[in-house]
Short mmCIF file of C-alpha atoms and ligand atoms in Angstrom, two decimals:
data_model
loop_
_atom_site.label_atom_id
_atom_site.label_comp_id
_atom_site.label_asym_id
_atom_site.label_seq_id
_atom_site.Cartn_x
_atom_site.Cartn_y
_atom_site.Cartn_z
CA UNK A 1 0.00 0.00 0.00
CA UNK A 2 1.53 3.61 -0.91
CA UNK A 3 0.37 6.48 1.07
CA UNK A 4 -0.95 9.21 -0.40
CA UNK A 5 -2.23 12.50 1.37
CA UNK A 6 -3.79 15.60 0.72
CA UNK A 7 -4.37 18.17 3.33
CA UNK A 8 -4.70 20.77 0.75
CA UNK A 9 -8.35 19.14 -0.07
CA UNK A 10 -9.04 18.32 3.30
CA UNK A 11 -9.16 15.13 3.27
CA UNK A 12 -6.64 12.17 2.71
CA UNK A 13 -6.60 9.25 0.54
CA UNK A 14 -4.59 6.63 0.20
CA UNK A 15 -3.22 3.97 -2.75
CA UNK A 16 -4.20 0.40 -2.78
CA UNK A 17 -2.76 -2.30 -4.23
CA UNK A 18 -4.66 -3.35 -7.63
CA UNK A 19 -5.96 -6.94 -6.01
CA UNK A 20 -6.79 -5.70 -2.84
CA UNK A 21 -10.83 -6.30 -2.01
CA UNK A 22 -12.03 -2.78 -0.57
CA UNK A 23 -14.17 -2.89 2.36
CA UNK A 24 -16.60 0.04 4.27
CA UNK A 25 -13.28 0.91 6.50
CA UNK A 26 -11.51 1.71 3.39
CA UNK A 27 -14.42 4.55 2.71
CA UNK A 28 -14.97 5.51 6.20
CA UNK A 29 -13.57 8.59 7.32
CA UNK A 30 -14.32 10.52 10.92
CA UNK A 31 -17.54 10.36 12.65
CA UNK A 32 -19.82 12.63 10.72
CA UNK A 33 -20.83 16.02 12.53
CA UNK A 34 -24.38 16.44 11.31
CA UNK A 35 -27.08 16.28 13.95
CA UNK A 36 -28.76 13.09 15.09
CA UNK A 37 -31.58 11.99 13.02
CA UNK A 38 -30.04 14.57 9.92
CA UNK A 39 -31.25 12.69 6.95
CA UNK A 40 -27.58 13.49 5.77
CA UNK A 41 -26.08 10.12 7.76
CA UNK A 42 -28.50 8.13 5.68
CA UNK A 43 -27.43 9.36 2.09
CA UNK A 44 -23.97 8.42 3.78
CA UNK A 45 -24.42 5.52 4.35
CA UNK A 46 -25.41 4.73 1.19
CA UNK A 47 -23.16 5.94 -0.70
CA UNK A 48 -20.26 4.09 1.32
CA UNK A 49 -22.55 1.56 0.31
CA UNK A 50 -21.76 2.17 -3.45
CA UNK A 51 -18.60 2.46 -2.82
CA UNK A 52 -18.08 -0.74 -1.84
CA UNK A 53 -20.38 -2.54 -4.09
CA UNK A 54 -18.84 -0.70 -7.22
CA UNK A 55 -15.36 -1.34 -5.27
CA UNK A 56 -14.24 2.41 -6.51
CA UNK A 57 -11.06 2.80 -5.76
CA UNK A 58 -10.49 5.75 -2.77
CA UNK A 59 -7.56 7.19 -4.71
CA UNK A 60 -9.26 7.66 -8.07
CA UNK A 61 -13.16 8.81 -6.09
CA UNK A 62 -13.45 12.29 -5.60
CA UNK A 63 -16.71 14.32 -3.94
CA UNK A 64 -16.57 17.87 -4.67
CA UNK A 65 -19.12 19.88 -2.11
CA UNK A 66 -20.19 23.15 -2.17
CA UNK A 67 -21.68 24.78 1.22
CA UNK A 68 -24.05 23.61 3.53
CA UNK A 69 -24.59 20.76 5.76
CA UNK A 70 -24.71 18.41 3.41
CA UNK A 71 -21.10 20.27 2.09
CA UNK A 72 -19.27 18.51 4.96
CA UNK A 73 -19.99 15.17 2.70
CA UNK A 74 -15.91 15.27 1.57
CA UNK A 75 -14.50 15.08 5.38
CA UNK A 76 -16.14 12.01 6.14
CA UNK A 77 -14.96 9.78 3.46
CA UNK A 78 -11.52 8.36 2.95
CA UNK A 79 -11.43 9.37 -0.80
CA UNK A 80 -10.23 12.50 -2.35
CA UNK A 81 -12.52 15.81 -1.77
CA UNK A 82 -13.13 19.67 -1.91
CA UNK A 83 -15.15 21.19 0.08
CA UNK A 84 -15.28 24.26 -2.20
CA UNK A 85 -17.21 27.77 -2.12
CA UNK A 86 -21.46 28.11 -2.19
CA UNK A 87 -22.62 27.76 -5.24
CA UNK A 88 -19.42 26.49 -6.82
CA UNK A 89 -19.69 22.45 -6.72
CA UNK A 90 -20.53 22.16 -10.33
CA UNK A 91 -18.02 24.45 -11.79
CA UNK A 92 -15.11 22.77 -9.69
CA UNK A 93 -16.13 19.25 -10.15
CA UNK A 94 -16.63 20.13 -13.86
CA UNK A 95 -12.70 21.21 -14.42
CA UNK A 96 -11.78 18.29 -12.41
CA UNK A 97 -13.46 15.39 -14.85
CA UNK A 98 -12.41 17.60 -17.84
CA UNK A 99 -8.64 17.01 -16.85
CA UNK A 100 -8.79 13.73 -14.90
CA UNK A 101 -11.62 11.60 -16.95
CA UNK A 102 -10.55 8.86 -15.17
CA UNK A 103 -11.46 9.86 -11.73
CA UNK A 104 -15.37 9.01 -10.70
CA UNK A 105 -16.66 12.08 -9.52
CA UNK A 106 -19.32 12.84 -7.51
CA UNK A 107 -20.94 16.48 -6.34
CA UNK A 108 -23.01 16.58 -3.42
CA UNK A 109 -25.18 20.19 -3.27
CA UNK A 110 -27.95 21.27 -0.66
CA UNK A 111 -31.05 23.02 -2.16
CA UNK A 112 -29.66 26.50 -1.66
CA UNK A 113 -26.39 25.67 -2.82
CA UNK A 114 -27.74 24.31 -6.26
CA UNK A 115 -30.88 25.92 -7.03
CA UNK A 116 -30.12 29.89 -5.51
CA UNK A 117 -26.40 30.82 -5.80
CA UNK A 118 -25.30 28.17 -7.69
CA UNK A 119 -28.22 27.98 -10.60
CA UNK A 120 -26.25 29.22 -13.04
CA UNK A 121 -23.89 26.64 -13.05
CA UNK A 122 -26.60 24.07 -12.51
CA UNK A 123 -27.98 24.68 -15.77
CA UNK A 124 -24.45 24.25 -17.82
CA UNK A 125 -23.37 21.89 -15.83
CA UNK A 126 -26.80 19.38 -17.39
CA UNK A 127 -26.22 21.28 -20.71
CA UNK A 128 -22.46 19.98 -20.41
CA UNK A 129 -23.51 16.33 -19.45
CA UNK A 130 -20.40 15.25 -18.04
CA UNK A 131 -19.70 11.83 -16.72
CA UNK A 132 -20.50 12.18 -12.97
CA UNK A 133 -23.22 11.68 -10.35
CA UNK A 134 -24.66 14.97 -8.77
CA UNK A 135 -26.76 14.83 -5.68
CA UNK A 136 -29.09 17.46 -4.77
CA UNK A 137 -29.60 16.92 -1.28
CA UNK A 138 -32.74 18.76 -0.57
CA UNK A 139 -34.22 19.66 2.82
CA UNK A 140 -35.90 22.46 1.41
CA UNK A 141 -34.41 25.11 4.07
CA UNK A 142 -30.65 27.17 4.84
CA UNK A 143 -29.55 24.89 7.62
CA UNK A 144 -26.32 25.55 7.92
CA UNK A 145 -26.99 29.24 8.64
CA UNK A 146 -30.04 28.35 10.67
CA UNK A 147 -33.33 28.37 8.98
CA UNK A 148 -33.46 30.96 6.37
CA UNK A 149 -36.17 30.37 3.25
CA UNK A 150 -34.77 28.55 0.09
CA UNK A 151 -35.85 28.33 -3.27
CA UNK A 152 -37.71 25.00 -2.25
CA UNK A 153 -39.27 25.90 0.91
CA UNK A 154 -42.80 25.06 0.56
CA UNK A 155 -45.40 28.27 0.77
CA UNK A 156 -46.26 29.43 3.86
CA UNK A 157 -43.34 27.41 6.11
CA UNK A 158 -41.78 29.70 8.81
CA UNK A 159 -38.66 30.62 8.62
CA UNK A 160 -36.23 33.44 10.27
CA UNK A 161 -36.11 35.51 6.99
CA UNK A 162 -39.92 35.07 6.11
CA UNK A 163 -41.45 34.74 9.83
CA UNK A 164 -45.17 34.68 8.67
CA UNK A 165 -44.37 32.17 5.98
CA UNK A 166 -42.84 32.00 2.62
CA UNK A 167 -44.13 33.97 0.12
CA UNK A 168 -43.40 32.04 -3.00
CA UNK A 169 -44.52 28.25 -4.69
CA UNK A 170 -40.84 26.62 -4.27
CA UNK A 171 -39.14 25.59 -7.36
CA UNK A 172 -39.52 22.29 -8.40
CA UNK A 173 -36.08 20.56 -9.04
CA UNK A 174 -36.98 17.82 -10.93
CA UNK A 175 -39.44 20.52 -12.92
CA UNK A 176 -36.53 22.01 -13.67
CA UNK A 177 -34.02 19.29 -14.45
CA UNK A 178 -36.51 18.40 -17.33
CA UNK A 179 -36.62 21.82 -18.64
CA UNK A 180 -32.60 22.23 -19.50
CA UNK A 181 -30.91 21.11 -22.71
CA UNK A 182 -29.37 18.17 -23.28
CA UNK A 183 -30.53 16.76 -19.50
CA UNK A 184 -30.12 13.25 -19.45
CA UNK A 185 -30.79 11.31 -16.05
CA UNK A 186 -32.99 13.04 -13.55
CA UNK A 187 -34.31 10.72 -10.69
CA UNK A 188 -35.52 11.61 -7.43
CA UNK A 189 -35.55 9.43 -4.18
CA UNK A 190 -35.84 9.78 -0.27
CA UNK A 191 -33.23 9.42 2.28
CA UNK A 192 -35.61 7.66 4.48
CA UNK A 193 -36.68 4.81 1.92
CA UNK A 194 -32.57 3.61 2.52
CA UNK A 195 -33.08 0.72 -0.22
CA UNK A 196 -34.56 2.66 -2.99
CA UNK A 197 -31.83 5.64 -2.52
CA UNK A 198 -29.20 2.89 -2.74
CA UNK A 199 -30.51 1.74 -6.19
CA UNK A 200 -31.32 5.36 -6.93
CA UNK A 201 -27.40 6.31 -6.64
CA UNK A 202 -26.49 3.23 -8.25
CA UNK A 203 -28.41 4.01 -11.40
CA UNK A 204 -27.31 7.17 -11.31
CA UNK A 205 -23.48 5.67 -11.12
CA UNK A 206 -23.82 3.39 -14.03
CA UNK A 207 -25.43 6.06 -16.07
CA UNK A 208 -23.63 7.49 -19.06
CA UNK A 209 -23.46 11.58 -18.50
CA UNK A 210 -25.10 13.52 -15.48
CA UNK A 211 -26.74 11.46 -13.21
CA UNK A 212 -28.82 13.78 -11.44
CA UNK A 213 -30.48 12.57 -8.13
CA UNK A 214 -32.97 14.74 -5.84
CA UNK A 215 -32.94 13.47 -2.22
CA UNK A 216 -35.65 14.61 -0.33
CA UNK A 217 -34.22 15.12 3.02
CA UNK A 218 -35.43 15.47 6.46
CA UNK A 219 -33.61 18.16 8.24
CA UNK A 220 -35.08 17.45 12.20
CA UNK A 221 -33.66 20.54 13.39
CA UNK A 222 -35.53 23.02 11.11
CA UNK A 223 -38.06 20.97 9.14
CA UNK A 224 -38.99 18.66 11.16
CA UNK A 225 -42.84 18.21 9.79
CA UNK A 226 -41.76 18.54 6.21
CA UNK A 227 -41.78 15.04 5.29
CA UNK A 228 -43.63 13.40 8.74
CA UNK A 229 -46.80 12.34 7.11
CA UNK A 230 -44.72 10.84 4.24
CA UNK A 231 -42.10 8.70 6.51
CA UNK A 232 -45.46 7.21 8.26
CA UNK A 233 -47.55 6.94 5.73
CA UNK A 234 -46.01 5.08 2.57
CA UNK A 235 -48.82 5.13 0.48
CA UNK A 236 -48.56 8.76 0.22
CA UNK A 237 -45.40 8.10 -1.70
CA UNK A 238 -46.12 6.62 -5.13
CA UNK A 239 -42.52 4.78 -7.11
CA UNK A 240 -42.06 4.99 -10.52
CA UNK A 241 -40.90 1.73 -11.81
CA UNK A 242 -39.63 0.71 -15.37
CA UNK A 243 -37.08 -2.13 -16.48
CA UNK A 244 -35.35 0.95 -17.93
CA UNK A 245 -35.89 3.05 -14.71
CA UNK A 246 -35.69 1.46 -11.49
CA UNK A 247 -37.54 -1.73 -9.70
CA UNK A 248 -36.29 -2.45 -5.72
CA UNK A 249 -38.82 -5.48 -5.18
CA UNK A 250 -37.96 -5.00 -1.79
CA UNK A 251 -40.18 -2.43 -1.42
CA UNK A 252 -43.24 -3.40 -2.83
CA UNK A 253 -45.19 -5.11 0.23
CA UNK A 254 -44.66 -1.64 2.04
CA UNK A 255 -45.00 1.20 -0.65
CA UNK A 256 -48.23 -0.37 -3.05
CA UNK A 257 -48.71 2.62 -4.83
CA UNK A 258 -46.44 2.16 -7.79
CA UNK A 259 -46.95 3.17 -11.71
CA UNK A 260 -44.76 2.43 -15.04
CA UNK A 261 -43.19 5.18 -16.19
CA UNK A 262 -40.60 4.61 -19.24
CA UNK A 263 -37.81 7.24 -18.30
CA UNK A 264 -37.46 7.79 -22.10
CA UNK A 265 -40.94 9.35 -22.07
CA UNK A 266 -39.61 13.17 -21.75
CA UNK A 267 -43.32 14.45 -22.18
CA UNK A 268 -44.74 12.02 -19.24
CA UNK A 269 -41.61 12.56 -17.10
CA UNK A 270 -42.99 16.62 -17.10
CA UNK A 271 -46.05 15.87 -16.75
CA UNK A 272 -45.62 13.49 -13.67
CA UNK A 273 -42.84 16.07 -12.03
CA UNK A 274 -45.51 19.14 -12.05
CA UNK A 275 -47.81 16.90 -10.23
CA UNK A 276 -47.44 17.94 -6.90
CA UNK A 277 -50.49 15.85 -5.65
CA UNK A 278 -47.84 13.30 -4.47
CA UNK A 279 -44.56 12.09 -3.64
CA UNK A 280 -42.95 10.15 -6.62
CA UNK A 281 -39.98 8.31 -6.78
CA UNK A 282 -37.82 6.90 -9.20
CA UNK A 283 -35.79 7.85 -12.66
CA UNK A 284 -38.26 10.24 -14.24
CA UNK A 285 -35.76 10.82 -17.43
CA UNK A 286 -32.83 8.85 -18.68
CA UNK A 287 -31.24 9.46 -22.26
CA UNK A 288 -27.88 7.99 -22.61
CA UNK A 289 -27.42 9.23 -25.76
CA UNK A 290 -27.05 12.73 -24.97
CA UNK A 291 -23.95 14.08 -26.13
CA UNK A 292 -21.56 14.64 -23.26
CA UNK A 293 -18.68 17.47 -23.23
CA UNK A 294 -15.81 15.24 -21.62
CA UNK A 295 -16.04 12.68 -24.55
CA UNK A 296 -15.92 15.60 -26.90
CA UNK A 297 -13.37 17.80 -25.72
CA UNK A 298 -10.48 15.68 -23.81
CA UNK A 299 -7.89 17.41 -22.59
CA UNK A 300 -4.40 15.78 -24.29
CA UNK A 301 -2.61 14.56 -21.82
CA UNK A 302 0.56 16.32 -22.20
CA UNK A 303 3.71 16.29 -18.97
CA UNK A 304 4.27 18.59 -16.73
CA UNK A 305 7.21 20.09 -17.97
CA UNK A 306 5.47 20.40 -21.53
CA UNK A 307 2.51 22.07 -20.08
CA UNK A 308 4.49 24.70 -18.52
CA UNK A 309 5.93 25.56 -22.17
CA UNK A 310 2.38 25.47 -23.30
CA UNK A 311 1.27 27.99 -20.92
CA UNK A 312 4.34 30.30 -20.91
CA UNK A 313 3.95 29.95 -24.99
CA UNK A 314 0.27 31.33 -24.79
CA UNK A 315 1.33 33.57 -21.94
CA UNK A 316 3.58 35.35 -23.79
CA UNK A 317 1.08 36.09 -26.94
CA UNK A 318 -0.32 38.62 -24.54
CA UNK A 319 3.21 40.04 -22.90
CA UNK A 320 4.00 43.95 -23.37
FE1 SF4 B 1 -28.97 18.12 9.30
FE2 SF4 B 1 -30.64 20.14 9.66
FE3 SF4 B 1 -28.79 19.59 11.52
FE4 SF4 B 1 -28.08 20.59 9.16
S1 SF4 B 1 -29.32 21.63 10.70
S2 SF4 B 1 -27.07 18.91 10.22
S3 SF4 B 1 -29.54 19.62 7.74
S4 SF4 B 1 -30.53 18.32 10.90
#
């Protein structure tokens, strides 16, 4: 085994030999920090999970975050990370897959983070369609800063910036997903249903392009009744299911409610996500022909010491 750190990224990760089986301690980093019953330990969990089912190696895995609660994803996982600026997840994890294709990343966003400051890069970031898994974990409030309204807090909620309710309808993410060019995996899941967010992620993995994956998450501290009826109730939660889409057979005894949707069906896929009548669940869109910008535009590789007279050769087009 070679060692391998990185304190610049906060985090370390370390080299394996090629043979070696990785196991859940290999992922594992320090005891997350989020509060108890924080819907972010679950999506955790199963993404260590992933990690160890798709036996990714720590070394070549890196989560980009941006802010937020959920933004502390990078510190508690053994692989690479960068816990970067609000906003600024997509942009940074963007660069990364651009010059390392080989790398699996994955960009973990809270609602504000993707939908408010960082919605400009959310939309050319799907338009882009890069090779990667993006989770939008969404507990439809500013946590992190203590309760402030976000673009998906539902009308009327109380917060500390709009005390006698939100003003607004939220945005819909998955609404909006479908609306961007060349979009071409949007699925949406619940941290609280930990099988179907397993196989959610996992689809998302193996897609070809952006897998895009909206977690509904409980946030106990602020939102506590947000999604209460839902967790007791499952047949207020209806799954989309699809041999194309998702099936967890698992789950059918317990959530009954369940309709075929065929993810290529861009048209139904609206029509179900502006719905709001229920909770659904499952890939609403998947397209894996979609063009994506890191097979078009690879980066040569090129070494270090040529780079450098690359740069200094385009550098100097602009000296005076
Ligand atoms: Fe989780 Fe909410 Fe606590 Fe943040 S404030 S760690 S989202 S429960």
């Amino acid at each position: 085994m070679s060692g391998v750190s990185c304190s610049l990224l906060g985090c370390a990760a370390v080299g394996y030999d090629d043979e070696r089986e990785f196991e859940l301690g290999d992922y594992e980093g320090p005891t997350a920090r989020w509060c108890p019953g924080c819907g972010d330990h679950s999506v955790l969990t199963a993404v260590e999970r992933l990690l160890v089912a798709e036996q990714l190696k720590p070394e070549q895995t890196m989560f980009v975050s941006g802010i937020g609660c959920s933004s502390r994803f990078p510190h508690y996982l053994k692989t690479y990370g960068f816990h970067g600026l609000h906003g600024r997840a997509f942009p940074v994890a963007t660069g990364i897959k651009l010059h390392r294709p080989d790398l699996d990343v994955f960009v973990v966003m809270g609602d504000g983070d993707c939908t408010s400051i960082g919605a400009a890069h959310w939309i050319h970031a799907v338009r882009y369609n890069m090779n990667m898994v993006a989770m939008l974990l969404d507990n439809s409030i500013y946590g992190l800063t203590k309760k402030q309204t976000s673009p998906t807090t539902p009308r009327g909620f109380k917060t500390n910036t709009q005390p006698t309710g939100s003003y607004l309808p939220p945005l819909n993410p998955i609404q909006t997903m479908l609306g961007m060019t060349n979009v071409s995996f949007v699925a949406q899941t619940a941290e609280w249903i930990p099988a179907h967010l397993y196989a959610t992620l996992r689809a998302a993995y193996k897609h070809k392009g952006l897998g895009f994956v909206r977690i509904l998450q409980r946030c106990p501290m602020f939102t506590p009744s947000l999604y209460e009826r839902a967790v007791k109730d499952p047949s207020l939660v209806q799954m989309l299911v699809h041999d194309d889409g998702l099936t967890v057979p698992e789950l059918e005894k317990i959530y009954k409610d369940r309709a075929v949707h065929d993810p290529k069906d861009l048209d139904a896929a609206r029509r179900l996500a502006q719905d709001d009548e229920r909770i659904r669940l499952g890939v609403f869109f998947r397209d894996e022909n979609r063009p994506c910008y890191d097979d078009i535009r690879r980066v040569p590789k090129v070494a270090p010491a040529e780079r450098m007279t690359l740069l200094n050769a385009e550098l100097d087009k602009y000296a005076v």
